[in-house]
Every structure is written in structure tokens, then in C-alpha cells.
Amino acid sequence: MKLLYRLTTLALATFAVALPNPQYNPVSSSYLSWSLTATNSTAQLRGLSPVSNRIAWVSGTSGTILRTTNGGASWINLSPPFAGENASDFQFRDIQAWSEKSAVTLSIGEGNASRIYVTKDGGKNWKKTFVNEEAAAFYDCLAFENEKHGLALSDPVDGKFRLIETWNGGTSWKTVDPEGIPAALTGEFGFAASGTCIEAAAGRWYIASGGVDPGRIYRSNDGHHWEVSNQSSIAGGAAAGVFSVRFRDEKHGVAVGGDYEKPTGNANNAAWSKDGGKSWVKAGSFPGGYRSGVSWVPGRRDVAVAVGTSGSDITLDAGKNWHGIGNGTFDAVECVSRHVCWASGAKGRVARLELSTE
Ligand SMILES: *[C@@H]1O[C@H](CO)[C@@H](O)[C@H](O)[C@H]1NC(C)=O
Ligand SMILES: *[C@@H]1O[C@H](CO)[C@@H](O)[C@H](O)[C@H]1NC(C)=O
Ligand SMILES: *[C@@H]1O[C@H](CO)[C@@H](O)[C@H](O)[C@H]1NC(C)=O
Ligand SMILES: *[C@@H]1O[C@H](CO)[C@@H](O)[C@H](O)[C@H]1NC(C)=O
Ligand SMILES: *[C@@H]1O[C@H](CO)[C@@H](O)[C@H](O)[C@H]1NC(C)=O
């Protein structure tokens, strides 16, 4: 494993394209580029949930929800109706889809703008299954460990992050007992930037926070009892911290962030863990700027892709070093297979990244 890892690094440095062992041949960053799809939307699309190389859902401002079933060749608008309300007041900053029929989406905001909608029939009908009633709550993101069990995260209420939980795919939600959640620090909050401030992976749950320096990363085995790492190795501040935390298995995680007001600020904006998020090590070479989302590439071991408003980067060594792959702006990224990542962002931008076909 070590040797192959070294070969990979070398290949990248010399821009070689192919390596002898395809199983560990991640990709060379030199030929990677995003292909934009025609969404015909101007919404900012921070919610992204590809189901496969062909099916993807995106969500965003003005209550917008779009879906493609042909790899992005065409998109249809499946936005819920807002009877008597103004769609402009709703921003769907996160979406989780299971198929072309089934999806759960989260609208963020103050008071009752924080909501959850569920569809089971491909967006023909949406059911409003949660409307926030707490003045202090502000929901940022949601995550599911399977089609039934999910958590949604709100900024702290009464000094602790607020979580609500579903066991039926988002149809009903209950507040998680705050008892098992550590106290938030003054000024701490989550970023509703890419739908990945909460993560479910390999039987664990994680929360990424900012507003404090450094940003923090919480972890839990059951979604109820949490511990927090005070040392994410990612710089925090009023507009800075950990924006996205993702795990590829029970041990290996990557986290990215930075300061969204400094899109090209490229210090202390990424870290990795190999102990399930207990401790974090800052990257050796950082992504090219503030990064709001990161995703492991399934089946490519140490490969992950990060995106932000100033560009995107790839790591071939599980987050230790990052290499730029473009300067197009995106907010969210999700890789669905060895071959395809999707990204979404401002002005209706949704793109696919084709990795090598090996
Ligand atoms: C694109 O959007 C505009 C404005 O909403 C609409 O008039 C037009 O028909 C759309 N085009 C396609 C190809 O959907
Ligand atoms: C909806 O909200 C937008 C943005 O605040 C505003 O420009 C628009 O006039 C509103 N539409 C209605 C029907 O109130
Ligand atoms: C949400 O709050 C607004 C204003 O506070 C109110 O007009 C509206 O009826 C509420 N909507 C729901 C679904 O509770
Ligand atoms: C993290 O910081 C908080 C607040 O300063 C402190 O109570 C807690 O013990 C620290 N946790 C660890 C694991 O160091
Ligand atoms: C992005 O990269 C392209 C191609 O290298 C270049 O032409 C363009 O000026 C860059 N844009 C920014 C904002 O750096």
C-alpha cells in the first residue's frame, strides 16, 4: 500500500496518466475538468444529491428543486408549490435523494423558514413534514445513514446544537435529547453551505462547526451521545471554520473549510483523520481557497474532491495533499462512483467530473 501510494504521488508530479495497477490508479489531476450541464436555472444550488451517474437532484434558492435522469442532458423543475407563500423566501440548502422518486429536502432560515419536505413520487407531490417553531433555531443541513434514519442539524439553541431525528425517512421528526450533546462555544454554529455540516458514514455521525477558532468536529456512534474535537486543525472565525466533514469508513475522514469571505485564502483550510475523527492533522498542501464541500470518490481509496467558490481540488492521499483541478465556482460536490462526481453552485451551475474509466 505504501509503495503504491508513493507511485501515485510521483505520477501526479510528472503528470503521467496511467499507472500499472488500475485498482490503485486514482487519476492524474492533469486532465480532469468539469463539464457544465444545462440546468436553465439561475438559482444558487447548494443542495446536491446524485443517486447514480445518470440520476441527480439539486436544490437551492427561490424554493428551487431540479432533477435529471439522463446524466444532466436535461433537467426538470420539481419545486414544491408554496400556496399563499413566496417561493423567494425558501432556500433548499440540502437534499437527500434515494431514487428518481424519493427525496427529502431542507429549507434553511429563521423561524418557520426552516422546514423539511418529502416526496415519494418524483416531486409530483411534496409533504411538509417539519416546520421549525423555535425562534432561536436555524436548520443548516441533514444526513441519513440509510433510507429510514436521519438527523437534521440546527445552530445552537439554549447553548447546544439542536438535532431532530427521523426513523421513517423524514415523514416525522423528534427533537434529540440535548443531554448527550456537549455545550457549544460562544459564537459557534454550522455552515448551511453544502449540506455536509452533518455527515452519516460507516455507523457514525459527525458535525462540522465554525464561528470559533479553530472550527470543531463532533462525532457520535448513535446520533444521541456526542463528543467534540476542539482541534480540527481548520482555522475558524466569524465567517470561517469547518464547512464539510466526510468519512469513507469508520476511521478515515477529511474535512474542509476556510473563510467564505476570503475565497482564495489557502491556509489551514483542510485536515484529515485516521482515528474516526478523534484527532485531526492539517493538510501538507492545502486546497487553493475556501472550500465548502468535499466528497470521497467511491472505490478509489484515498481519492477525494473538494469544491469552493474559487475552484476545486483533488487529493490522492486521503487529504494530506491537495491539487487544483479548476477555478470554476461550486458550493457542493458528491461523487457517486469510481467514474463520476457531480458539483453544484451559484447561477444554476451543475457539472460532472469524469474520472478515468479504468
Ligand atoms: C429556460 O428558462 C426560461 C425562463 O424561465 C424559460 O422561458 C425557457 O423556456 C426555459 N428553457 C428551457 C429549454 O427549458
Ligand atoms: C417575493 O419575494 C421577492 C423577494 O423578496 C419579491 O421581490 C417579490 O415581489 C415577492 N413576490 C410576491 C408575490 O410577494
Ligand atoms: C410562517 O410565519 C409567517 C410570518 O411569521 C406566517 O405569516 C406564516 O403563516 C407562517 N407559515 C407557516 C406554514 O407556519
Ligand atoms: C473542548 O473545549 C471545551 C470548552 O473549552 C472543554 O469543556 C472540553 O473539555 C474540551 N474537550 C476536549 C476533548 O478537550
Ligand atoms: C480560470 O482558469 C482559466 C483557464 O486557465 C483562465 O482563463 C481564467 O482566467 C481563470 N479565472 C480566474 C478567475 O482565475
mmCIF file of N, CA and C and ligand atoms in Angstrom, residues 185 216 228-230, ligand 4:
data_model
loop_
_atom_site.group_PDB
_atom_site.id
_atom_site.type_symbol
_atom_site.label_atom_id
_atom_site.label_comp_id
_atom_site.label_asym_id
_atom_site.label_seq_id
_atom_site.Cartn_x
_atom_site.Cartn_y
_atom_site.Cartn_z
ATOM 1 N N LEU A 185 -19.613 26.407 22.033
ATOM 2 C CA LEU A 185 -18.850 27.577 22.474
ATOM 3 C C LEU A 185 -19.590 28.835 22.029
ATOM 4 N N ARG A 216 -14.672 23.220 14.968
ATOM 5 C CA ARG A 216 -14.687 21.963 15.732
ATOM 6 C C ARG A 216 -15.408 20.870 14.943
ATOM 7 N N VAL A 228 -16.706 16.025 21.200
ATOM 8 C CA VAL A 228 -16.250 17.042 20.259
ATOM 9 C C VAL A 228 -14.734 17.149 20.284
ATOM 10 N N SER A 229 -14.156 17.264 19.087
ATOM 11 C CA SER A 229 -12.730 17.546 18.977
ATOM 12 C C SER A 229 -12.558 19.054 18.864
ATOM 13 N N ASN A 230 -11.783 19.599 19.796
ATOM 14 C CA ASN A 230 -11.567 21.054 19.807
ATOM 15 C C ASN A 230 -10.490 21.477 18.816
HETATM 16 C C1 LIG B 4 -13.131 21.314 24.442
HETATM 17 O O1 LIG B 4 -13.304 22.637 24.921
HETATM 18 C C2 LIG B 4 -14.348 22.726 25.868
HETATM 19 C C3 LIG B 4 -14.569 24.186 26.177
HETATM 20 O O2 LIG B 4 -13.373 24.866 26.410
HETATM 21 C C4 LIG B 4 -13.995 21.906 27.103
HETATM 22 O O3 LIG B 4 -15.045 21.966 28.024
HETATM 23 C C5 LIG B 4 -13.800 20.454 26.686
HETATM 24 O O4 LIG B 4 -13.370 19.686 27.763
HETATM 25 C C6 LIG B 4 -12.767 20.348 25.559
HETATM 26 N N1 LIG B 4 -12.780 18.984 25.077
HETATM 27 C C7 LIG B 4 -11.663 18.310 24.854
HETATM 28 C C8 LIG B 4 -11.831 16.921 24.326
HETATM 29 O O5 LIG B 4 -10.561 18.802 25.033
#
